[in-house]
Amino acid sequence: MAASEPRPSQGWVEEVVGLAVEARGPVSSLGELCWIHRQGLSPVPAEVVGFRGPRTLLMPLGDARAIRPGNRVEATGRGFVVGVGEGLLGRVLDGLGRPLDGLGPVAAEAWYPAEADPPPPLSRRPIREPLPVGVRAIDALLTCGRGQRVGIFAGSGVGKSTLLAMMTRHTAADVVVVALIGERNREVRDFVDHHLAGARRRTVVVAATADRPALVRIKAAQVATAIAEFFRDRGCHVLLVMDSVTRYAMALREVGLAVGEPPATRGYPPSVFAALPRLLERAGTGPRGSITGFYTVLVDGDDFTEPIADAVRGTLDGHIVLSRQLAEEGQFPAVDVLASVSRLMPELVEPAHWAAAQRLRRWLGAYREARDLVEIGAYQRGSNPDVDRALERMAAIRAFLSQGRDEASDFPEAVARLHQVAGGAPEGEDEARADPRARATA
């Protein structure tokens, strides 16, 4: 075909195999949006997800009912874009960015690509400002910053969705974007009606429930991130909450296997591990605003070394682990402080705050090691000063780490209570532990 000749923009369906539609033409590129025209029904959008010889592999973004061989396929010449604007605040959208709340259309001020490149590394401003999330255990012991990306790792039924709802209500952000990926229909309604009380007007919810096609669940995560990027570009501090990135990865796996990609690690094809950092790296600081991302990771069988958890943990700037044992003991939020880390906390807090947090972690670690001896009465007081202090203050520590679902905690209060609970270390002890030279002369 000569360079001056237009490419064919139409083709036809030849075969439907599982989730994929195989078409002869049109000439299109990977990620391009097409329309499949059905007899007697409205056209259904589909995305080009691969090629097999001369055939184009399409994945419908809607109801694939009544698609059959011979249906006309029309290429649009562009990828999937979402309309964004201030009118999105307070609205609930489906996975393709369309209103789901029955409140009418949203006027688009701009169009953003759903799948965009992350900002260049040197365009990102350093993260220097703490971001209070209203959860005492996190603000005091795992302090997060504006523009940080944090994973919340937990098995099913441990309280990660409730923790996210608390953070959505209480975090000091200009705009909150919530992506509910693969959730039950009931949970979406419950989240909107009950968990967004007082925060609805600054919140955008993007929901793609478990019954939606895999490609729609993928687009929901990308659409929510594109909306967050729009508000970040306007100089806003955005909180992006995604529940869950695991179901996003599962949807990627469905698409990859449907187009013939070989499974690699526990059934996940290699494209999944390439797509995860592309999505997660889109959050962070920009030249003006910031996107602080909290991503839940559903850990099957409480195995925190499974492939998706490993890949996400290696990409993010910190992780918060929720413990089933702590949840069964009645602690909420069930944050396992010793298994969690905020990589930016030392740069965000005062030295006294950091020292108190480290002291409390040290006591908890010593108590965990000696817990069996304590419970059977075999521990002798005086054997370990850290265990002794933990035993003296365990009731206060547990009260500090626990927080009611409707209880808000501001940042100064959380820090003050941390100093109250973790105070009383011998003078010079923290400096000696932090500085080897001081420890040698102590």
XYZ file of C-alpha atoms in Angstrom:
442
model
C 0.000 0.000 0.000
C 1.399 3.416 -0.957
C 2.092 5.878 1.843
C -0.509 8.290 0.436
C -3.296 5.711 0.412
C -5.660 5.708 3.411
C -5.644 2.541 5.435
C -8.811 0.411 5.412
C -10.937 1.479 8.396
C -13.440 -1.383 8.224
C -13.370 -5.153 8.453
C -15.603 -7.991 9.587
C -15.849 -10.551 12.357
C -14.579 -13.986 11.373
C -14.645 -15.894 14.650
C -15.486 -15.544 18.356
C -13.355 -17.695 20.658
C -13.925 -17.361 24.391
C -13.453 -13.719 25.357
C -11.762 -12.697 22.106
C -13.280 -11.644 18.798
C -11.148 -12.393 15.735
C -11.679 -10.020 12.819
C -10.307 -9.780 9.308
C -9.183 -6.175 9.318
C -9.521 -3.297 9.786
C -5.907 -2.142 9.757
C -5.400 -0.960 13.330
C -2.807 -0.740 16.080
C -2.563 -2.286 19.533
C -4.825 -0.509 22.012
C -6.964 1.128 19.308
C -10.703 1.428 19.879
C -13.083 -0.172 17.353
C -16.833 -0.537 16.988
C -18.479 -3.894 16.320
C -21.846 -3.381 14.620
C -24.506 -5.932 15.581
C -27.699 -6.775 13.765
C -30.634 -4.988 15.427
C -28.553 -3.788 18.395
C -26.352 -0.794 19.126
C -22.643 -1.099 18.267
C -20.386 -2.397 21.022
C -16.944 -0.849 21.633
C -13.947 -3.165 21.536
C -10.212 -2.727 21.972
C -7.449 -4.241 19.869
C -5.555 -6.550 22.239
C -3.406 -8.509 19.799
C -2.924 -10.037 16.378
C -2.872 -13.587 15.084
C -1.491 -13.718 11.573
C -3.693 -11.536 9.367
C -6.437 -11.432 11.992
C -7.036 -8.704 14.555
C -7.920 -9.820 18.103
C -10.538 -7.634 19.776
C -11.900 -7.644 23.318
C -15.420 -6.145 23.748
C -15.854 -3.352 26.295
C -19.516 -4.148 26.695
C -22.116 -6.845 26.185
C -20.790 -9.296 23.611
C -24.252 -10.766 23.051
C -25.293 -11.206 19.406
C -21.773 -10.753 17.978
C -21.437 -13.209 15.093
C -19.288 -13.831 12.024
C -19.859 -11.217 9.344
C -20.548 -8.316 11.727
C -18.895 -5.128 10.508
C -15.899 -3.847 12.492
C -15.005 -0.159 12.258
C -11.741 1.332 13.543
C -11.767 4.758 15.208
C -8.074 5.555 14.770
C -7.570 6.372 18.472
C -7.234 4.712 21.848
C -9.684 4.826 24.736
C -10.088 8.303 26.261
C -12.185 9.526 29.188
C -13.946 12.864 29.610
C -12.766 14.704 32.722
C -13.805 17.891 34.478
C -14.894 19.484 37.753
C -18.371 18.075 37.178
C -17.090 14.612 38.103
C -16.929 15.534 41.793
C -19.652 13.773 43.733
C -20.427 11.381 40.887
C -20.328 7.586 40.526
C -19.035 6.272 37.185
C -18.788 2.873 35.588
C -15.537 1.332 34.397
C -15.657 3.303 31.134
C -16.194 6.680 32.803
C -19.955 6.841 32.139
C -22.389 8.032 34.856
C -23.730 5.193 36.978
C -25.739 7.245 39.479
C -28.639 8.333 37.271
C -27.804 12.029 37.682
C -27.362 12.735 33.997
C -24.308 13.262 31.784
C -21.120 15.002 32.878
C -19.785 17.898 30.813
C -16.215 17.089 29.785
C -13.675 19.895 30.082
C -10.907 17.778 28.561
C -10.213 14.271 27.292
C -7.481 12.205 28.917
C -6.111 8.893 27.626
C -7.013 6.019 29.907
C -3.594 4.427 29.432
C -0.982 7.167 29.726
C 2.750 7.179 30.373
C 3.976 7.905 33.918
C 5.536 11.361 34.441
C 9.288 11.581 33.743
C 11.359 10.908 36.886
C 13.019 14.331 36.977
C 9.686 16.157 36.675
C 8.547 14.845 40.050
C 8.921 17.118 43.045
C 10.477 15.548 46.176
C 8.005 14.313 48.795
C 8.573 16.403 51.907
C 5.104 17.061 53.360
C 3.287 14.534 55.610
C -0.231 13.504 54.622
C -2.440 12.775 57.661
C -4.909 9.973 56.884
C -6.892 10.113 60.130
C -5.776 6.650 61.291
C -3.648 6.924 64.424
C -1.489 3.830 63.907
C -0.574 4.931 60.369
C -0.044 8.624 61.079
C 2.174 7.957 64.090
C 4.112 4.825 63.131
C 3.877 4.670 59.306
C 3.667 8.335 58.362
C 2.872 8.860 54.672
C 3.631 11.884 52.506
C 1.783 13.750 49.770
C 2.549 11.908 46.547
C 3.567 8.622 48.186
C 2.261 5.270 46.917
C 1.412 2.671 49.565
C 0.024 -0.855 49.390
C -2.418 -2.291 51.933
C -1.850 -6.058 52.079
C -4.419 -8.353 53.654
C -6.336 -11.564 53.266
C -10.094 -11.575 52.827
C -12.233 -10.391 55.732
C -9.449 -8.641 57.668
C -10.840 -5.107 57.305
C -8.950 -3.520 54.423
C -12.067 -2.055 52.783
C -13.224 -0.547 56.090
C -9.754 0.919 56.649
C -9.839 2.448 53.163
C -13.239 3.965 53.920
C -11.846 5.601 57.082
C -8.941 7.029 55.117
C -11.268 8.276 52.376
C -13.304 10.251 54.911
C -10.473 11.640 57.023
C -7.476 12.177 54.713
C -6.479 15.808 54.193
C -6.854 15.858 50.381
C -8.534 18.258 47.954
C -10.009 15.468 45.813
C -10.558 11.758 46.466
C -10.814 9.262 43.593
C -12.009 5.786 44.556
C -11.647 2.836 42.159
C -13.648 -0.269 43.102
C -12.362 -3.081 40.892
C -14.095 -6.448 40.874
C -16.221 -5.747 43.943
C -19.686 -7.140 44.586
C -22.588 -4.924 43.512
C -23.811 -4.743 47.101
C -20.430 -3.497 48.338
C -20.398 -0.627 45.836
C -23.784 0.634 47.041
C -22.743 0.205 50.669
C -19.502 2.120 50.117
C -21.237 5.041 48.407
C -24.144 5.277 50.869
C -22.359 4.675 54.171
C -18.604 5.144 53.869
C -18.596 8.432 51.958
C -20.633 10.369 54.515
C -19.315 13.925 54.617
C -16.823 13.355 51.780
C -19.142 12.742 48.826
C -18.821 16.218 47.321
C -15.035 15.936 46.891
C -15.072 12.292 45.789
C -15.259 10.553 42.410
C -16.121 6.840 42.468
C -15.280 4.557 39.534
C -16.809 1.097 39.908
C -16.424 -2.011 37.747
C -18.075 -4.900 39.561
C -17.108 -8.561 39.337
C -19.741 -9.289 36.678
C -18.279 -6.786 34.196
C -15.966 -7.961 31.375
C -12.286 -8.274 32.216
C -11.341 -5.399 29.917
C -13.844 -3.092 31.649
C -12.280 -3.913 35.029
C -8.884 -3.035 33.564
C -10.208 0.221 32.127
C -11.761 1.166 35.493
C -8.320 1.254 37.127
C -6.916 3.269 34.229
C -9.912 5.643 34.090
C -9.678 6.364 37.830
C -5.963 7.121 37.459
C -6.645 9.420 34.472
C -9.237 11.346 36.511
C -6.732 11.713 39.343
C -4.158 12.985 36.813
C -6.592 15.656 35.609
C -7.032 17.080 39.111
C -3.291 16.765 39.830
C -2.540 18.788 36.696
C -4.806 21.510 38.112
C -2.625 21.730 41.233
C -4.847 19.652 43.541
C -3.661 17.184 46.159
C -5.461 13.987 45.148
C -6.005 10.816 47.155
C -6.352 7.816 44.827
C -7.763 4.712 46.499
C -7.888 1.457 44.522
C -9.567 -1.686 45.834
C -8.097 -3.887 44.641
C -4.997 -4.015 42.457
C -5.126 -7.814 42.742
C -8.400 -7.976 40.839
C -6.917 -5.615 38.261
C -4.077 -8.123 37.824
C -6.582 -10.989 37.563
C -8.416 -9.138 34.787
C -5.089 -8.629 32.985
C -4.485 -12.354 33.297
C -7.877 -13.145 31.746
C -7.126 -10.948 28.750
C -3.567 -12.259 28.347
C -4.631 -15.895 28.409
C -7.554 -15.196 26.052
C -5.206 -13.913 23.343
C -2.879 -16.872 23.701
C -0.141 -15.520 25.953
C 1.607 -18.345 27.844
C 1.218 -18.402 31.639
C 4.463 -17.814 33.533
C 4.237 -17.403 37.311
C 1.270 -19.111 38.997
C -0.810 -18.680 35.880
C 0.011 -15.006 35.358
C 1.449 -14.175 31.904
C 4.479 -11.852 31.684
C 2.390 -8.904 30.449
C 0.748 -8.622 33.885
C 4.064 -7.849 35.574
C 4.843 -5.269 32.884
C 1.438 -3.561 33.237
C 1.488 -3.234 37.040
C 4.353 -0.714 37.302
C 2.957 1.253 34.329
C -0.242 1.825 36.310
C 1.300 2.337 39.758
C 4.012 4.734 38.570
C 1.380 7.138 37.215
C 0.648 8.230 40.792
C 3.016 10.531 42.672
C 3.990 14.186 42.592
C 3.875 16.359 39.516
C 5.133 19.846 38.669
C 2.103 21.264 40.539
C -0.202 18.860 42.392
C 0.194 15.326 43.657
C -1.515 11.928 43.654
C -1.162 9.916 46.841
C -2.055 6.317 46.017
C -3.333 3.636 48.380
C -3.705 0.253 46.678
C -5.152 -2.807 48.371
C -3.608 -6.188 47.618
C -5.783 -9.228 48.332
C -3.400 -11.912 49.575
C -4.758 -15.392 48.864
C -4.357 -17.734 51.802
C -2.498 -14.987 53.733
C 0.562 -15.758 51.582
C 2.407 -12.445 51.439
C 5.020 -13.842 49.046
C 2.609 -14.633 46.195
C 3.584 -13.067 42.812
C 1.250 -10.059 42.697
C 2.011 -9.064 46.291
C 5.734 -9.354 45.580
C 5.520 -7.288 42.380
C 3.428 -4.530 43.962
C 5.527 -4.362 47.133
C 8.670 -3.878 45.058
C 7.130 -0.982 43.114
C 5.471 1.048 45.866
C 6.951 3.406 48.472
C 5.694 1.448 51.453
C 3.310 -1.254 52.568
C 0.792 -1.685 55.376
C 0.117 -5.286 56.397
C -3.154 -6.213 58.099
C -2.885 -9.250 60.382
C -5.637 -11.844 60.633
C -4.461 -12.741 64.139
C -4.792 -9.142 65.333
C -8.222 -8.904 63.729
C -9.319 -12.092 65.500
C -8.074 -10.595 68.767
C -10.411 -7.638 68.229
C -7.909 -4.965 67.201
C -9.108 -2.581 64.517
C -7.433 -1.513 62.360
C -5.445 -4.749 62.466
C -2.192 -3.093 61.357
C 0.852 -5.301 61.902
C 3.311 -2.533 62.702
C 6.364 -4.800 62.615
C 5.565 -6.149 59.127
C 4.724 -2.704 57.717
C 6.967 0.118 56.560
C 6.753 3.630 55.133
C 9.985 4.168 53.240
C 9.633 7.946 53.337
C 8.773 8.366 57.024
C 12.324 9.293 58.181
C 12.274 12.237 55.755
C 8.784 13.419 56.775
C 8.809 13.577 60.586
C 10.795 15.227 63.358
C 13.687 13.257 64.912
C 11.815 12.931 68.232
C 8.792 11.484 66.428
C 10.968 8.998 64.543
C 12.782 7.956 67.738
C 9.511 7.370 69.605
C 8.129 5.293 66.727
C 11.289 3.167 66.589
C 11.205 2.695 70.360
C 7.618 1.457 70.228
C 8.451 -0.907 67.359
C 11.383 -2.261 69.357
C 9.150 -2.980 72.344
C 6.565 -4.707 70.153
C 9.272 -6.827 68.514
C 10.725 -7.880 71.857
C 7.260 -8.721 73.189
C 6.438 -10.809 70.114
C 9.586 -12.879 70.579
C 8.850 -13.470 74.278
C 5.075 -13.827 74.002
C 4.986 -17.608 74.324
C 7.107 -17.474 77.485
C 4.936 -14.711 78.921
C 1.694 -16.594 78.278
C 2.878 -19.773 80.030
C 4.390 -17.789 82.922
C 7.975 -18.757 82.154
C 9.293 -15.252 81.500
C 11.399 -13.784 84.312
C 11.133 -10.011 84.632
C 14.497 -8.322 84.279
C 15.653 -10.717 81.557
C 15.029 -8.178 78.791
C 14.425 -4.452 79.463
C 12.452 -4.039 76.217
C 10.111 -6.891 77.126
C 9.674 -5.440 80.592
C 8.659 -2.055 79.194
C 6.323 -3.688 76.676
C 4.612 -5.645 79.461
C 4.245 -2.502 81.575
C 2.645 -0.541 78.754
C 0.924 -3.192 76.634
C -2.578 -2.059 77.621
C -1.750 1.523 76.606
C -0.078 0.348 73.373
C -3.111 -1.702 72.361
C -5.441 1.193 73.114
C -3.193 3.457 71.024
C -3.172 1.077 68.040
C -6.965 0.525 68.160
C -9.424 3.032 66.733
C -13.166 3.037 66.159
C -14.461 2.936 62.597
C -16.137 6.337 63.010
C -13.401 7.851 65.169
C -11.234 10.531 63.598
C -7.688 11.242 64.779
C -5.761 14.325 63.739
C -2.005 14.252 63.192
C -0.850 16.313 66.229
C -3.023 14.186 68.525
C -1.586 10.963 67.089
C 1.989 12.182 67.588
C 1.242 13.410 71.115
C -0.256 10.048 72.089
C 2.738 8.261 70.571
C 5.101 10.272 72.795
C 2.877 9.554 75.780
C 2.807 5.798 75.156
C 6.435 5.402 74.041
C 7.968 7.889 76.474
C 10.269 7.055 79.330
C 13.329 5.633 77.557
C 16.577 6.169 79.440
C 18.359 9.334 78.371
C 20.674 8.734 75.434
C 19.277 5.264 74.652
C 17.825 6.206 71.250
C 20.925 8.130 70.231
C 23.126 5.199 71.239
C 21.079 2.786 69.161
C 21.097 5.128 66.154
C 24.827 6.001 66.300
C 27.354 3.149 66.548
C 29.969 5.476 68.036
C 27.586 6.545 70.787
C 26.650 2.923 71.418
C 30.310 1.995 71.825
C 30.848 4.608 74.539
C 27.508 4.179 76.328
